[in-house]
mmCIF file with all atom_site columns, C-alpha atoms in Angstrom:
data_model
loop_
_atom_site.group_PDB
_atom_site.id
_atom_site.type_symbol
_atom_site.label_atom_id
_atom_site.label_alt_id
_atom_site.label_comp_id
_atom_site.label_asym_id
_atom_site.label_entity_id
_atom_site.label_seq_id
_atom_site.pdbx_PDB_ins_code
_atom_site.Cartn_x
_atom_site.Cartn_y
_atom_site.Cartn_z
_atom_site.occupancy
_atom_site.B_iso_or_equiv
_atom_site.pdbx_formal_charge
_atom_site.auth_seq_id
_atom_site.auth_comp_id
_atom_site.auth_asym_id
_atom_site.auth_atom_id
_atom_site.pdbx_PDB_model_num
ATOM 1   C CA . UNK A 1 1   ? 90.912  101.658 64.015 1.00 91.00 ? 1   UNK A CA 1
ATOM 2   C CA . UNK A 1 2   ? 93.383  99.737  61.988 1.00 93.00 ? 2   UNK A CA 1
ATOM 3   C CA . UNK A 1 3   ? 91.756  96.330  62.360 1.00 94.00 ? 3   UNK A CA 1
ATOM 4   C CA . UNK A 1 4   ? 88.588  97.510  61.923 1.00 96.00 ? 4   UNK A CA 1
ATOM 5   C CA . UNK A 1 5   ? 90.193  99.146  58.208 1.00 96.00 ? 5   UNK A CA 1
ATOM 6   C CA . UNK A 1 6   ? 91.570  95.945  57.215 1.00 96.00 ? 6   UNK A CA 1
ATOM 7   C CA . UNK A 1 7   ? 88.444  93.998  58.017 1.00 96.00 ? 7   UNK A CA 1
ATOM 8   C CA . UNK A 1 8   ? 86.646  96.269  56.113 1.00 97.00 ? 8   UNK A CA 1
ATOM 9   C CA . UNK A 1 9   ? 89.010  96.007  52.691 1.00 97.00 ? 9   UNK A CA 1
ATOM 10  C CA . UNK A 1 10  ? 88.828  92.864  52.971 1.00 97.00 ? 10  UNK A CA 1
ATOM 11  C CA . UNK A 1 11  ? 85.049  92.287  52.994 1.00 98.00 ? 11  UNK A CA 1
ATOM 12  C CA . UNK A 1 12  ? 85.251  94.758  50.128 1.00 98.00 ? 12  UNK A CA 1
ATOM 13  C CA . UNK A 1 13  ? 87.753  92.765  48.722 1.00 98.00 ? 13  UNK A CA 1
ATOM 14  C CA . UNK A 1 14  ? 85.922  89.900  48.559 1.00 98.00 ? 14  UNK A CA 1
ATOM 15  C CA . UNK A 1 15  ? 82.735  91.696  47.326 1.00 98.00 ? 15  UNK A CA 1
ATOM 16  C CA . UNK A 1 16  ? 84.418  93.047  44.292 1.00 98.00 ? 16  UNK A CA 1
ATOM 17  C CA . UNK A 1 17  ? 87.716  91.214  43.304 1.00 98.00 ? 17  UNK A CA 1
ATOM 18  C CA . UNK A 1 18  ? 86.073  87.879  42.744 1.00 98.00 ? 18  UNK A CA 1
ATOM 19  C CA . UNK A 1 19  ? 83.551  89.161  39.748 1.00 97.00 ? 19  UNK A CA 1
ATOM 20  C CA . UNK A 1 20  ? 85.990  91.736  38.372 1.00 98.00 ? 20  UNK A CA 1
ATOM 21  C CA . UNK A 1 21  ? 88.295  88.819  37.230 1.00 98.00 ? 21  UNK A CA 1
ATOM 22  C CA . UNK A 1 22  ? 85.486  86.462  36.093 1.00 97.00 ? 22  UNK A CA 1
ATOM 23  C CA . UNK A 1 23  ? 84.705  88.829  33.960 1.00 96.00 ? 23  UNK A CA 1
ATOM 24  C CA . UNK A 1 24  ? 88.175  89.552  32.637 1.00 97.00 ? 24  UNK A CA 1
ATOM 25  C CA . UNK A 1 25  ? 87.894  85.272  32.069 1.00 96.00 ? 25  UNK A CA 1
ATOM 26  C CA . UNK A 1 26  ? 84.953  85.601  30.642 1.00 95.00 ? 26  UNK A CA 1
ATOM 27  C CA . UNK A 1 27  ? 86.039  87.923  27.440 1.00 95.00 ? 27  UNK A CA 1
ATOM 28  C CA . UNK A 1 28  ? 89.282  86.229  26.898 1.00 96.00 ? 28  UNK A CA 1
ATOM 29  C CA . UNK A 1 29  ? 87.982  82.820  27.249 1.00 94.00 ? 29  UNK A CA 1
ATOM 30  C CA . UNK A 1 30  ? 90.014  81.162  30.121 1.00 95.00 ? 30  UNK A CA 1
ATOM 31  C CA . UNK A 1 31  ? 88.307  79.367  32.416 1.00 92.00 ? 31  UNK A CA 1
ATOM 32  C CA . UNK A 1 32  ? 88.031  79.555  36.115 1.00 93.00 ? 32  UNK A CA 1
ATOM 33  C CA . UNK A 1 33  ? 86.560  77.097  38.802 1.00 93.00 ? 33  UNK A CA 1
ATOM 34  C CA . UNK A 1 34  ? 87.003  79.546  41.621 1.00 94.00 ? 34  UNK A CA 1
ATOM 35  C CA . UNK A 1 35  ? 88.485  82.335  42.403 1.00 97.00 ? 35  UNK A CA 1
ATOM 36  C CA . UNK A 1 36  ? 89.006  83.416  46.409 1.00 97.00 ? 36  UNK A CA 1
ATOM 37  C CA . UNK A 1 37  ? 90.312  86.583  48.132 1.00 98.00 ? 37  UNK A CA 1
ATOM 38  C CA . UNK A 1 38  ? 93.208  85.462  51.119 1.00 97.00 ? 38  UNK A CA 1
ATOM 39  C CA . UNK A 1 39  ? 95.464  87.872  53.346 1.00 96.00 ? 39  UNK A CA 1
ATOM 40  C CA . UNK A 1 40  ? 98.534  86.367  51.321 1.00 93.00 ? 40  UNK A CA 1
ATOM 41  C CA . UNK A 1 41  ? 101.680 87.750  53.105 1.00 92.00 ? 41  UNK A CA 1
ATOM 42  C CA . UNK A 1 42  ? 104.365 88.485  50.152 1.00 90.00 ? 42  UNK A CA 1
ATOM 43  C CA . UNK A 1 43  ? 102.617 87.768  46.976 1.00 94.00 ? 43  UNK A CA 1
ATOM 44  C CA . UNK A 1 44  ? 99.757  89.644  45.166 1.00 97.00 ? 44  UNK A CA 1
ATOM 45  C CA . UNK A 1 45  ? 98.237  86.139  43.799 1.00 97.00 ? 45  UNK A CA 1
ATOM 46  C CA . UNK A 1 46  ? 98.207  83.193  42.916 1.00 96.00 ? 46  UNK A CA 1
ATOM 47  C CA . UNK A 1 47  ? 96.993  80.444  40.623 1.00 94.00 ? 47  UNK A CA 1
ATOM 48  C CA . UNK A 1 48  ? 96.916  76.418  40.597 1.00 93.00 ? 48  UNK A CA 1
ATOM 49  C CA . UNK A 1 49  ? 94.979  74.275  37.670 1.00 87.00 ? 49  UNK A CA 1
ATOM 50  C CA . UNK A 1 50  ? 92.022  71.671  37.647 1.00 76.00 ? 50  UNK A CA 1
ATOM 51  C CA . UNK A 1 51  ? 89.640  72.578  40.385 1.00 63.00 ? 51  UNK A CA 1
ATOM 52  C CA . UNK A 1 52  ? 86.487  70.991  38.478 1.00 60.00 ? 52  UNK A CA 1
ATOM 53  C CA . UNK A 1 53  ? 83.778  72.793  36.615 1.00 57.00 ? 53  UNK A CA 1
ATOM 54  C CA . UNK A 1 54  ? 84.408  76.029  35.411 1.00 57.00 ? 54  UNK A CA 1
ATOM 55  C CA . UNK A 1 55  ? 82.675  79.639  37.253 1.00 57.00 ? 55  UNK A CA 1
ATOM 56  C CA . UNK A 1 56  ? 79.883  81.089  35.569 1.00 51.00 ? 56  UNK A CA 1
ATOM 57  C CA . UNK A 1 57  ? 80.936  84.498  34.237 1.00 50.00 ? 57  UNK A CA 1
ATOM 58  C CA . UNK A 1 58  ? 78.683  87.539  36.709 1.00 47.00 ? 58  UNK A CA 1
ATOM 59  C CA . UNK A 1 59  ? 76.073  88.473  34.570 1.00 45.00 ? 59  UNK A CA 1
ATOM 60  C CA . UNK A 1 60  ? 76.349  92.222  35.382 1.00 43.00 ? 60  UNK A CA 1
ATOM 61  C CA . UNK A 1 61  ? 79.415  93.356  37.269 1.00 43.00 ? 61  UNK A CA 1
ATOM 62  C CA . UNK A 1 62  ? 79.374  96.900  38.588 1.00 49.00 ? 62  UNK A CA 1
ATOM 63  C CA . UNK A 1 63  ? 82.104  97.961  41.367 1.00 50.00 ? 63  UNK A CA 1
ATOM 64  C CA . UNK A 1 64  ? 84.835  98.022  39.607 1.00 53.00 ? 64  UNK A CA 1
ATOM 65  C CA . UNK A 1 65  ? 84.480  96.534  36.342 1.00 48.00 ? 65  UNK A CA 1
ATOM 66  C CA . UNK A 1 66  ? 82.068  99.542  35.831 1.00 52.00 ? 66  UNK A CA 1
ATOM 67  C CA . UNK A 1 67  ? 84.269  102.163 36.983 1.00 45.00 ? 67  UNK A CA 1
ATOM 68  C CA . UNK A 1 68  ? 87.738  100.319 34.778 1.00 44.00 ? 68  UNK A CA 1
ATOM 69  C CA . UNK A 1 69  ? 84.879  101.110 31.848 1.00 50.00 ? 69  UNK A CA 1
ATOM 70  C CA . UNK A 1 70  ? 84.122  104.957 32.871 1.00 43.00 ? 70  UNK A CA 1
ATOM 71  C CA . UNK A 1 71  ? 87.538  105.775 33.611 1.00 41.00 ? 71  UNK A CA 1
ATOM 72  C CA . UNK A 1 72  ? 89.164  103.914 30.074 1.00 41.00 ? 72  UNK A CA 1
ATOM 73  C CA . UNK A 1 73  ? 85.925  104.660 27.763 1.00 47.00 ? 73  UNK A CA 1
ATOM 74  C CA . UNK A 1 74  ? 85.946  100.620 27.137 1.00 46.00 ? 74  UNK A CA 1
ATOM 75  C CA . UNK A 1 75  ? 82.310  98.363  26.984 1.00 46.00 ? 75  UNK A CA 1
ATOM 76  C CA . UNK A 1 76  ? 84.545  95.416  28.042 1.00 43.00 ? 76  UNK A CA 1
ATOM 77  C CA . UNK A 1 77  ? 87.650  93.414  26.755 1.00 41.00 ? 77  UNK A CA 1
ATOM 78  C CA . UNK A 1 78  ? 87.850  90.784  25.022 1.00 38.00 ? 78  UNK A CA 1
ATOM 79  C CA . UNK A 1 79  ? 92.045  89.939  25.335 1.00 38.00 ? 79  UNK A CA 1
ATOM 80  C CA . UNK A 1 80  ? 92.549  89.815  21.527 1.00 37.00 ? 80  UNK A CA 1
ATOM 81  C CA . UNK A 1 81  ? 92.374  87.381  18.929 1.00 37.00 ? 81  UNK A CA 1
ATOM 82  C CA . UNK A 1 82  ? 92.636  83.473  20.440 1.00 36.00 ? 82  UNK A CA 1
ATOM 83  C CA . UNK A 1 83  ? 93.659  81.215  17.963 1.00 36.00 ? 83  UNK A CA 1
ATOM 84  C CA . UNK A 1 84  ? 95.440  78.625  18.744 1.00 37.00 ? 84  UNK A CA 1
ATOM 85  C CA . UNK A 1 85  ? 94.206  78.185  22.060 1.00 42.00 ? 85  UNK A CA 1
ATOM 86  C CA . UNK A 1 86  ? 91.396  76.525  22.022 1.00 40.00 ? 86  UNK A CA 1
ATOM 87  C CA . UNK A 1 87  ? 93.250  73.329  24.092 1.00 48.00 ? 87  UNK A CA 1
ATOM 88  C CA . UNK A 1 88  ? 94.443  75.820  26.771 1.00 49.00 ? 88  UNK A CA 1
ATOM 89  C CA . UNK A 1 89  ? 91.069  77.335  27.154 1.00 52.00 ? 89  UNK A CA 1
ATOM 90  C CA . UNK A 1 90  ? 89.942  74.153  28.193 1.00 60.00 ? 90  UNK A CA 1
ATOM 91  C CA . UNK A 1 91  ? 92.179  74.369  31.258 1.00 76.00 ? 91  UNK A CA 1
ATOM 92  C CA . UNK A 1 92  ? 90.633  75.459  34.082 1.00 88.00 ? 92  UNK A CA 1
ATOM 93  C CA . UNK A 1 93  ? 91.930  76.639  37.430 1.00 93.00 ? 93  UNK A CA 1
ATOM 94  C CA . UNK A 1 94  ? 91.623  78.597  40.593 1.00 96.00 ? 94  UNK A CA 1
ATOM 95  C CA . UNK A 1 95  ? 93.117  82.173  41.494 1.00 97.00 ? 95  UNK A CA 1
ATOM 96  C CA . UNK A 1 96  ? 93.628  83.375  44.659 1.00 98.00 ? 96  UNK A CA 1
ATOM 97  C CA . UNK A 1 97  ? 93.876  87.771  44.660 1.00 98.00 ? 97  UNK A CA 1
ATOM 98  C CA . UNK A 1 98  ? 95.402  89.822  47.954 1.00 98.00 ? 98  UNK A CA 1
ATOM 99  C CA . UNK A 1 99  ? 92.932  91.497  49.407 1.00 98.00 ? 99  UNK A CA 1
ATOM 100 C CA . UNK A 1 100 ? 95.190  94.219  49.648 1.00 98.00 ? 100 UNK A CA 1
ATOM 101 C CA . UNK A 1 101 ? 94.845  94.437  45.595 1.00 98.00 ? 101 UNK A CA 1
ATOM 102 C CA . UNK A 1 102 ? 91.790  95.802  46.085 1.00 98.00 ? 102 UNK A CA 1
ATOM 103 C CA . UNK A 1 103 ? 94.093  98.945  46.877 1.00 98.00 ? 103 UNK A CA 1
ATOM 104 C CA . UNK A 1 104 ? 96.097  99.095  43.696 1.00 98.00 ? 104 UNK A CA 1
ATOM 105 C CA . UNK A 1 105 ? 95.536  101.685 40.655 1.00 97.00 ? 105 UNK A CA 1
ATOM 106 C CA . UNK A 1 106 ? 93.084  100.178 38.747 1.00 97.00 ? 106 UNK A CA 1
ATOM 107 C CA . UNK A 1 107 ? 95.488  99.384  35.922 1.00 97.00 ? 107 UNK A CA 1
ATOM 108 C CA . UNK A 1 108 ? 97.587  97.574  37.725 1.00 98.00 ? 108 UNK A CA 1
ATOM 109 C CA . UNK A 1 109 ? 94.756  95.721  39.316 1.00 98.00 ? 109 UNK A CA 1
ATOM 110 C CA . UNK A 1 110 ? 94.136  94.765  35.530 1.00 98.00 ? 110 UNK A CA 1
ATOM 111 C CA . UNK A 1 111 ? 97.535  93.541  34.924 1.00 98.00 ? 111 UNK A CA 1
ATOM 112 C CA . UNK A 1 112 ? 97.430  91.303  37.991 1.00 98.00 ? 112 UNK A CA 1
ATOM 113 C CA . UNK A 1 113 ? 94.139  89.597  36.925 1.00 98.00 ? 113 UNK A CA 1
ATOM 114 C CA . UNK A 1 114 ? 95.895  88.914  33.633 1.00 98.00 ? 114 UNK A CA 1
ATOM 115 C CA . UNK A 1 115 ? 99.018  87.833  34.804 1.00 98.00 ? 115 UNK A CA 1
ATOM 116 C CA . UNK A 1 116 ? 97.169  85.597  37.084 1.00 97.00 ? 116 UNK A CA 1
ATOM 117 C CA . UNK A 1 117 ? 95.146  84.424  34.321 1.00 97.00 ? 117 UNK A CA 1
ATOM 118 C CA . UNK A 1 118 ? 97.876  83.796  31.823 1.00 97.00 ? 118 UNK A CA 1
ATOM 119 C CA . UNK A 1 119 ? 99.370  81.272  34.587 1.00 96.00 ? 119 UNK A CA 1
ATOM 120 C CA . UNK A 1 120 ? 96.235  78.817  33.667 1.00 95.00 ? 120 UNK A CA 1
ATOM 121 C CA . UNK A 1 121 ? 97.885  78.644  30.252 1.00 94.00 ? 121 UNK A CA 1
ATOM 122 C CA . UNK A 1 122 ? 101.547 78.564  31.395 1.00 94.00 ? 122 UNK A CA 1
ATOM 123 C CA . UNK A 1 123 ? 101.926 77.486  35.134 1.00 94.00 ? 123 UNK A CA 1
ATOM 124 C CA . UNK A 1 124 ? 106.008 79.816  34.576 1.00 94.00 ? 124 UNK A CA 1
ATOM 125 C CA . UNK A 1 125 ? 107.591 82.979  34.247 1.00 95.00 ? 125 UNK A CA 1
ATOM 126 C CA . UNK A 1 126 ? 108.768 81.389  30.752 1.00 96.00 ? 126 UNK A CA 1
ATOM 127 C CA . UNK A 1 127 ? 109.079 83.674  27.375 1.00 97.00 ? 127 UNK A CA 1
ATOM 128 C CA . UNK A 1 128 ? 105.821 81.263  26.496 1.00 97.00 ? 128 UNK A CA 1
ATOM 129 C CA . UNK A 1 129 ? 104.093 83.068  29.544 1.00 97.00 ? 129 UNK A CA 1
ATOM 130 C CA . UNK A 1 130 ? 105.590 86.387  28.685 1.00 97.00 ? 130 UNK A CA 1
ATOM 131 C CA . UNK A 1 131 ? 104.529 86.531  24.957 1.00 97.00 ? 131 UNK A CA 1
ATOM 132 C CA . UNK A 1 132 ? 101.001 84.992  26.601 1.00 97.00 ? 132 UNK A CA 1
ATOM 133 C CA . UNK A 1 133 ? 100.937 88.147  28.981 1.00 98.00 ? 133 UNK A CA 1
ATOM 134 C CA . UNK A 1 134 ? 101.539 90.629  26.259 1.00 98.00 ? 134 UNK A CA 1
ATOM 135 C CA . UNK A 1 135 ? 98.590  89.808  24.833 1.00 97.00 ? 135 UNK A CA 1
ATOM 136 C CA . UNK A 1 136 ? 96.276  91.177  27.436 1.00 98.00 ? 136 UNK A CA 1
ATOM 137 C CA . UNK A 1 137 ? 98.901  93.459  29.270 1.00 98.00 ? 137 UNK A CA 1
ATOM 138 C CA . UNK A 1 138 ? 101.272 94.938  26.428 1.00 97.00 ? 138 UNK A CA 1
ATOM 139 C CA . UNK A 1 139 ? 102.840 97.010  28.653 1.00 98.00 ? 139 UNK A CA 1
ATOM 140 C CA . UNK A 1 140 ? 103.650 93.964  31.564 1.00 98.00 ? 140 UNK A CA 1
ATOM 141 C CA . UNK A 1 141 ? 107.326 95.051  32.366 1.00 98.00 ? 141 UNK A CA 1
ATOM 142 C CA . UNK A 1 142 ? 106.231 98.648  33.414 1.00 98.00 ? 142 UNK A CA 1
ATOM 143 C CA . UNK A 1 143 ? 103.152 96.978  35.211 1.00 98.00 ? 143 UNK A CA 1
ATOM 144 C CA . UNK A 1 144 ? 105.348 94.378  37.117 1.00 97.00 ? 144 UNK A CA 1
ATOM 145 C CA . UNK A 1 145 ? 107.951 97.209  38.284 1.00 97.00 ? 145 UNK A CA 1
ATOM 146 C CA . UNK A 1 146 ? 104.879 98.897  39.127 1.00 98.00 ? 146 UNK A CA 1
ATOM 147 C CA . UNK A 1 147 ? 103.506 95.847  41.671 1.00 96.00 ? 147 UNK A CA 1
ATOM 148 C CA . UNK A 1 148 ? 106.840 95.325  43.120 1.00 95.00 ? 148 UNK A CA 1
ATOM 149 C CA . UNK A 1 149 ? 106.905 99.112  44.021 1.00 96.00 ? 149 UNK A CA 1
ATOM 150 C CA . UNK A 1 150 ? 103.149 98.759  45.466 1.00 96.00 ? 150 UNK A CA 1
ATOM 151 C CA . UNK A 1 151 ? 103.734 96.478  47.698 1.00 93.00 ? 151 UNK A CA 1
ATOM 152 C CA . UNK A 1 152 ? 106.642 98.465  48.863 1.00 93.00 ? 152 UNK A CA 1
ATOM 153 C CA . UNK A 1 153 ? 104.183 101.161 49.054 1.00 95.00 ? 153 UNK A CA 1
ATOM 154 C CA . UNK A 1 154 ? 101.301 99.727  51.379 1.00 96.00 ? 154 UNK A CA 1
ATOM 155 C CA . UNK A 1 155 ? 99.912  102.022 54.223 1.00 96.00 ? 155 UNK A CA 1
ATOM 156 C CA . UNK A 1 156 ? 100.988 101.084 56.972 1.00 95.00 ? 156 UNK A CA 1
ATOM 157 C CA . UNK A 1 157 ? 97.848  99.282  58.330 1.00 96.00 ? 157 UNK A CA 1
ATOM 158 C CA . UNK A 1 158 ? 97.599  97.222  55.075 1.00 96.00 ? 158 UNK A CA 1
ATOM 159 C CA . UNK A 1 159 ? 100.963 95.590  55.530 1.00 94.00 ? 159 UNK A CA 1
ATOM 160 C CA . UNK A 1 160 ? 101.165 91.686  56.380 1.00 91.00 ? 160 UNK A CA 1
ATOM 161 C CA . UNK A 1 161 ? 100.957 91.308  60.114 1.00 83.00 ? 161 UNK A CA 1
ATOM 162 C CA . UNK A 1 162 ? 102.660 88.348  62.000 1.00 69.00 ? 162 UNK A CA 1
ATOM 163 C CA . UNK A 1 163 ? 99.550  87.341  63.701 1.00 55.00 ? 163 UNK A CA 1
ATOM 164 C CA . UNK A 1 164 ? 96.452  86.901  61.057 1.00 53.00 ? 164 UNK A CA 1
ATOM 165 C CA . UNK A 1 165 ? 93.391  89.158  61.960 1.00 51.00 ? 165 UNK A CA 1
ATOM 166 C CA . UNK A 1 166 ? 89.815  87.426  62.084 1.00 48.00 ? 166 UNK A CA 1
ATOM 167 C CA . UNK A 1 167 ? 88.098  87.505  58.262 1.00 50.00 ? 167 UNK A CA 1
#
């Protein structure tokens, strides 16, 4: 039952998370050499630099970039205006996503791809990261809250177990 659930999301997971937030990348420039979906036990990502030669953005991504489009009437995103950062586009990096993100509201699944994101230009919580973030996510605060209450609010077969299940 429950294992079989998890092992489920988190093929799922890593079906759909991985192109979702290339694409995100893709129309705000950052660059990504990887981006993996792990059963990470208190966080909802994470993000390190270098990692080589940047990921090719998917050239069609359906899932749930497709249904973030139908539900909020957008063709895409492009993040804004991005002068002055043409030297931190050139950073690239690798970000790790929860399967268990795959279970969040789609705008908050949003938020964490660009909070993730905004890490490859500011590896912080710093007000350089912050003003970064509002870029993408003007509404961050209420979106953080939001996480911190979502993890709270797992089903009970989605929280962290001590033993990890088989992928």
């Amino acid at each position: 039952g429950a294992l079989a659930l998890r092992r489920w999301c988190r093929g799922q997971a890593a079906r759909l998370l991985p192109p979702y937030l290339l694409q995100l990348a893709a129309g705000a420039d950052f660059c990504l050499s990887g981006v993996s979906v792990r059963d990470q036990r208190g966080r909802w990502g994470s993000c390190s630099r270098g990692g080589g030669k940047a990921a090719a953005p998917p050239r069609e991504v359906g899932g749930l970039r497709g249904l973030l489009d139908r539900l909020t009437g957008r063709k895409g995103q492009n993040g804004g205006d991005d002068a002055g950062h043409a030297d931190a586009r050139a950073v690239t990096g690798r970000i790790s996503l929860n399967w268990r993100a795959l279970l969040l509201p789609l705008p908050l699944l949003e938020h964490l791809c660009w909070h993730e994101l905004c890490h490859l230009r500011q590896m912080n919580h710093s007000p350089a990261f912050r003003a970064e973030l509002a870029r993408f996510s003007p509404h961050w605060q209420d979106m953080e809250k939001a996480l911190s209450r979502s993890w709270r609010e797992l089903p009970w077969w989605a929280l962290p177990v001590s033993a990890p299940d088989a992928p």
